[in-house]
PDB file of C-alpha atoms in Angstrom:
ATOM      1  CA  UNK U   1     121.917  83.829 108.332  1.00  0.00           C
ATOM      2  CA  UNK U   2     120.334  87.248 108.161  1.00  0.00           C
ATOM      3  CA  UNK U   3     121.774  90.112 110.142  1.00  0.00           C
ATOM      4  CA  UNK U   4     119.386  92.893 111.121  1.00  0.00           C
ATOM      5  CA  UNK U   5     120.396  96.270 112.512  1.00  0.00           C
ATOM      6  CA  UNK U   6     117.837  98.789 113.729  1.00  0.00           C
ATOM      7  CA  UNK U   7     118.435 102.527 113.916  1.00  0.00           C
ATOM      8  CA  UNK U   8     116.488 105.732 114.321  1.00  0.00           C
ATOM      9  CA  UNK U   9     115.294 105.401 117.880  1.00  0.00           C
ATOM     10  CA  UNK U  10     115.581 108.219 120.361  1.00  0.00           C
ATOM     11  CA  UNK U  11     113.805 110.603 122.681  1.00  0.00           C
ATOM     12  CA  UNK U  12     110.783 112.539 121.513  1.00  0.00           C
ATOM     13  CA  UNK U  13     107.973 114.518 123.102  1.00  0.00           C
ATOM     14  CA  UNK U  14     104.335 113.473 122.915  1.00  0.00           C
ATOM     15  CA  UNK U  15     102.987 114.102 119.439  1.00  0.00           C
ATOM     16  CA  UNK U  16     106.389 113.887 117.831  1.00  0.00           C
ATOM     17  CA  UNK U  17     107.628 111.587 115.085  1.00  0.00           C
ATOM     18  CA  UNK U  18     110.436 109.136 114.530  1.00  0.00           C
ATOM     19  CA  UNK U  19     111.458 106.969 111.601  1.00  0.00           C
ATOM     20  CA  UNK U  20     113.006 103.646 112.424  1.00  0.00           C
ATOM     21  CA  UNK U  21     115.139 101.762 109.927  1.00  0.00           C
ATOM     22  CA  UNK U  22     116.119  98.122 109.784  1.00  0.00           C
ATOM     23  CA  UNK U  23     119.082  97.275 107.569  1.00  0.00           C
ATOM     24  CA  UNK U  24     119.427  93.644 106.517  1.00  0.00           C
ATOM     25  CA  UNK U  25     122.397  91.693 105.226  1.00  0.00           C
ATOM     26  CA  UNK U  26     123.338  88.103 104.594  1.00  0.00           C
ATOM     27  CA  UNK U  27     120.529  86.505 102.610  1.00  0.00           C
ATOM     28  CA  UNK U  28     118.131  87.688  99.920  1.00  0.00           C
ATOM     29  CA  UNK U  29     116.099  90.363 101.649  1.00  0.00           C
ATOM     30  CA  UNK U  30     113.153  90.012  99.283  1.00  0.00           C
ATOM     31  CA  UNK U  31     112.621  86.404 100.397  1.00  0.00           C
ATOM     32  CA  UNK U  32     111.535  87.561 103.840  1.00  0.00           C
ATOM     33  CA  UNK U  33     108.459  89.108 105.331  1.00  0.00           C
ATOM     34  CA  UNK U  34     109.593  91.785 107.755  1.00  0.00           C
ATOM     35  CA  UNK U  35     108.019  92.789 111.012  1.00  0.00           C
ATOM     36  CA  UNK U  36     108.347  95.285 113.822  1.00  0.00           C
ATOM     37  CA  UNK U  37     107.801  94.327 117.443  1.00  0.00           C
ATOM     38  CA  UNK U  38     108.268  96.270 120.652  1.00  0.00           C
ATOM     39  CA  UNK U  39     108.851  95.509 124.289  1.00  0.00           C
ATOM     40  CA  UNK U  40     108.191  97.930 127.106  1.00  0.00           C
ATOM     41  CA  UNK U  41     109.724  97.479 130.572  1.00  0.00           C
ATOM     42  CA  UNK U  42     107.957  94.728 132.477  1.00  0.00           C
ATOM     43  CA  UNK U  43     105.823  93.742 129.496  1.00  0.00           C
ATOM     44  CA  UNK U  44     105.933  91.018 126.902  1.00  0.00           C
ATOM     45  CA  UNK U  45     107.132  91.651 123.381  1.00  0.00           C
ATOM     46  CA  UNK U  46     104.216  92.725 121.197  1.00  0.00           C
ATOM     47  CA  UNK U  47     103.563  92.868 117.494  1.00  0.00           C
ATOM     48  CA  UNK U  48     103.499  96.309 115.856  1.00  0.00           C
ATOM     49  CA  UNK U  49     103.409  95.870 112.091  1.00  0.00           C
ATOM     50  CA  UNK U  50     104.416  93.535 109.274  1.00  0.00           C
ATOM     51  CA  UNK U  51     105.053  93.876 105.554  1.00  0.00           C
ATOM     52  CA  UNK U  52     105.095  91.084 103.004  1.00  0.00           C
ATOM     53  CA  UNK U  53     108.212  90.178 101.072  1.00  0.00           C
ATOM     54  CA  UNK U  54     107.063  92.096  97.998  1.00  0.00           C
ATOM     55  CA  UNK U  55     105.891  95.089 100.009  1.00  0.00           C
ATOM     56  CA  UNK U  56     102.325  94.827  98.762  1.00  0.00           C
ATOM     57  CA  UNK U  57     100.617  93.590 101.905  1.00  0.00           C
ATOM     58  CA  UNK U  58     100.911  95.159 105.331  1.00  0.00           C
ATOM     59  CA  UNK U  59      99.174  94.632 108.645  1.00  0.00           C
ATOM     60  CA  UNK U  60      99.268  96.863 111.687  1.00  0.00           C
ATOM     61  CA  UNK U  61      98.419  96.243 115.314  1.00  0.00           C
ATOM     62  CA  UNK U  62      95.490  98.282 116.612  1.00  0.00           C
ATOM     63  CA  UNK U  63      97.930 100.419 118.592  1.00  0.00           C
ATOM     64  CA  UNK U  64      99.696 101.383 115.363  1.00  0.00           C
ATOM     65  CA  UNK U  65      96.760 101.939 113.039  1.00  0.00           C
ATOM     66  CA  UNK U  66      96.538 105.478 111.751  1.00  0.00           C
ATOM     67  CA  UNK U  67      99.842 106.532 113.324  1.00  0.00           C
ATOM     68  CA  UNK U  68     102.546 104.120 112.122  1.00  0.00           C
ATOM     69  CA  UNK U  69     103.450 103.198 108.558  1.00  0.00           C
ATOM     70  CA  UNK U  70     105.614 100.244 107.649  1.00  0.00           C
ATOM     71  CA  UNK U  71     107.464 100.157 104.346  1.00  0.00           C
ATOM     72  CA  UNK U  72     110.449  98.532 102.706  1.00  0.00           C
ATOM     73  CA  UNK U  73     112.929  99.120  99.934  1.00  0.00           C
ATOM     74  CA  UNK U  74     114.128  95.781  98.616  1.00  0.00           C
ATOM     75  CA  UNK U  75     116.776  97.455  96.466  1.00  0.00           C
ATOM     76  CA  UNK U  76     118.322  98.887  99.639  1.00  0.00           C
ATOM     77  CA  UNK U  77     117.689  95.832 101.837  1.00  0.00           C
ATOM     78  CA  UNK U  78     115.991  98.109 104.322  1.00  0.00           C
ATOM     79  CA  UNK U  79     112.663  98.280 106.124  1.00  0.00           C
ATOM     80  CA  UNK U  80     111.202 101.340 107.794  1.00  0.00           C
ATOM     81  CA  UNK U  81     108.657 102.276 110.424  1.00  0.00           C
ATOM     82  CA  UNK U  82     107.391 105.835 110.277  1.00  0.00           C
ATOM     83  CA  UNK U  83     105.869 106.678 113.636  1.00  0.00           C
ATOM     84  CA  UNK U  84     103.749 109.793 114.007  1.00  0.00           C
ATOM     85  CA  UNK U  85     101.741 111.243 116.881  1.00  0.00           C
ATOM     86  CA  UNK U  86     103.821 109.330 119.378  1.00  0.00           C
ATOM     87  CA  UNK U  87     102.480 108.762 122.879  1.00  0.00           C
ATOM     88  CA  UNK U  88     104.193 107.863 126.157  1.00  0.00           C
ATOM     89  CA  UNK U  89     102.728 104.358 125.875  1.00  0.00           C
ATOM     90  CA  UNK U  90     104.782 103.873 122.706  1.00  0.00           C
ATOM     91  CA  UNK U  91     107.933 103.919 124.834  1.00  0.00           C
ATOM     92  CA  UNK U  92     109.702 100.596 124.289  1.00  0.00           C
ATOM     93  CA  UNK U  93     112.596  98.859 122.643  1.00  0.00           C
ATOM     94  CA  UNK U  94     111.639  98.310 119.021  1.00  0.00           C
ATOM     95  CA  UNK U  95     112.856  95.200 117.228  1.00  0.00           C
ATOM     96  CA  UNK U  96     112.803  94.266 113.589  1.00  0.00           C
ATOM     97  CA  UNK U  97     112.479  90.653 112.545  1.00  0.00           C
ATOM     98  CA  UNK U  98     112.587  88.570 109.371  1.00  0.00           C
ATOM     99  CA  UNK U  99     110.408  85.592 108.451  1.00  0.00           C
ATOM    100  CA  UNK U 100     111.288  83.410 105.476  1.00  0.00           C
ATOM    101  CA  UNK U 101     108.312  83.522 103.131  1.00  0.00           C
ATOM    102  CA  UNK U 102     107.319  80.937 100.560  1.00  0.00           C
ATOM    103  CA  UNK U 103     104.498  83.158  99.320  1.00  0.00           C
ATOM    104  CA  UNK U 104     104.492  86.791  98.297  1.00  0.00           C
ATOM    105  CA  UNK U 105     101.708  87.840 100.691  1.00  0.00           C
ATOM    106  CA  UNK U 106     102.749  86.130 103.920  1.00  0.00           C
ATOM    107  CA  UNK U 107     102.372  88.546 106.854  1.00  0.00           C
ATOM    108  CA  UNK U 108     102.975  86.764 110.155  1.00  0.00           C
ATOM    109  CA  UNK U 109     102.027  88.502 113.400  1.00  0.00           C
ATOM    110  CA  UNK U 110     103.290  85.945 115.919  1.00  0.00           C
ATOM    111  CA  UNK U 111     106.836  86.358 117.160  1.00  0.00           C
ATOM    112  CA  UNK U 112     107.534  82.639 116.900  1.00  0.00           C
ATOM    113  CA  UNK U 113     107.027  82.789 113.134  1.00  0.00           C
ATOM    114  CA  UNK U 114     110.152  84.896 112.712  1.00  0.00           C
ATOM    115  CA  UNK U 115     113.566  83.465 112.026  1.00  0.00           C
ATOM    116  CA  UNK U 116     115.895  86.387 112.691  1.00  0.00           C
ATOM    117  CA  UNK U 117     115.854  89.364 115.034  1.00  0.00           C
ATOM    118  CA  UNK U 118     117.769  92.578 115.442  1.00  0.00           C
ATOM    119  CA  UNK U 119     119.176  93.892 118.711  1.00  0.00           C
ATOM    120  CA  UNK U 120     116.575  96.610 119.094  1.00  0.00           C
ATOM    121  CA  UNK U 121     116.470 100.389 119.264  1.00  0.00           C
ATOM    122  CA  UNK U 122     115.091 102.381 122.185  1.00  0.00           C
ATOM    123  CA  UNK U 123     112.184 104.757 121.657  1.00  0.00           C
ATOM    124  CA  UNK U 124     111.280 107.029 124.541  1.00  0.00           C
ATOM    125  CA  UNK U 125     108.269 109.320 124.402  1.00  0.00           C
ATOM    126  CA  UNK U 126     107.867 111.841 127.161  1.00  0.00           C
ATOM    127  CA  UNK U 127     104.985 114.066 128.037  1.00  0.00           C
TER     128      UNK U 127
END
């Protein structure tokens, strides 16, 4: 089992920034690709960004490109999402997820590829 706990969400005005964290425990963190997803009210959960188990490879959704940066610190068992230039359409519950990876560069974007999920953290962006 892997336990994931998100933090860092909150309320911010348009153009502001937030840094989300995802703390992992239970299994070897560096064996997992880590992803961020989000779900807005009335919408399906959508992919935001993913980072490979060794932190070398990342992939961002179009909505995140140029504004969000995913990173991880395997020594601290923690993943991050730096979000800049936030917009009202970024308002959602943000979830981190872990996918067991047999290769170093695995970067899944589909939610069903992930094995463990956190409880989510709310991000609200107001104009």
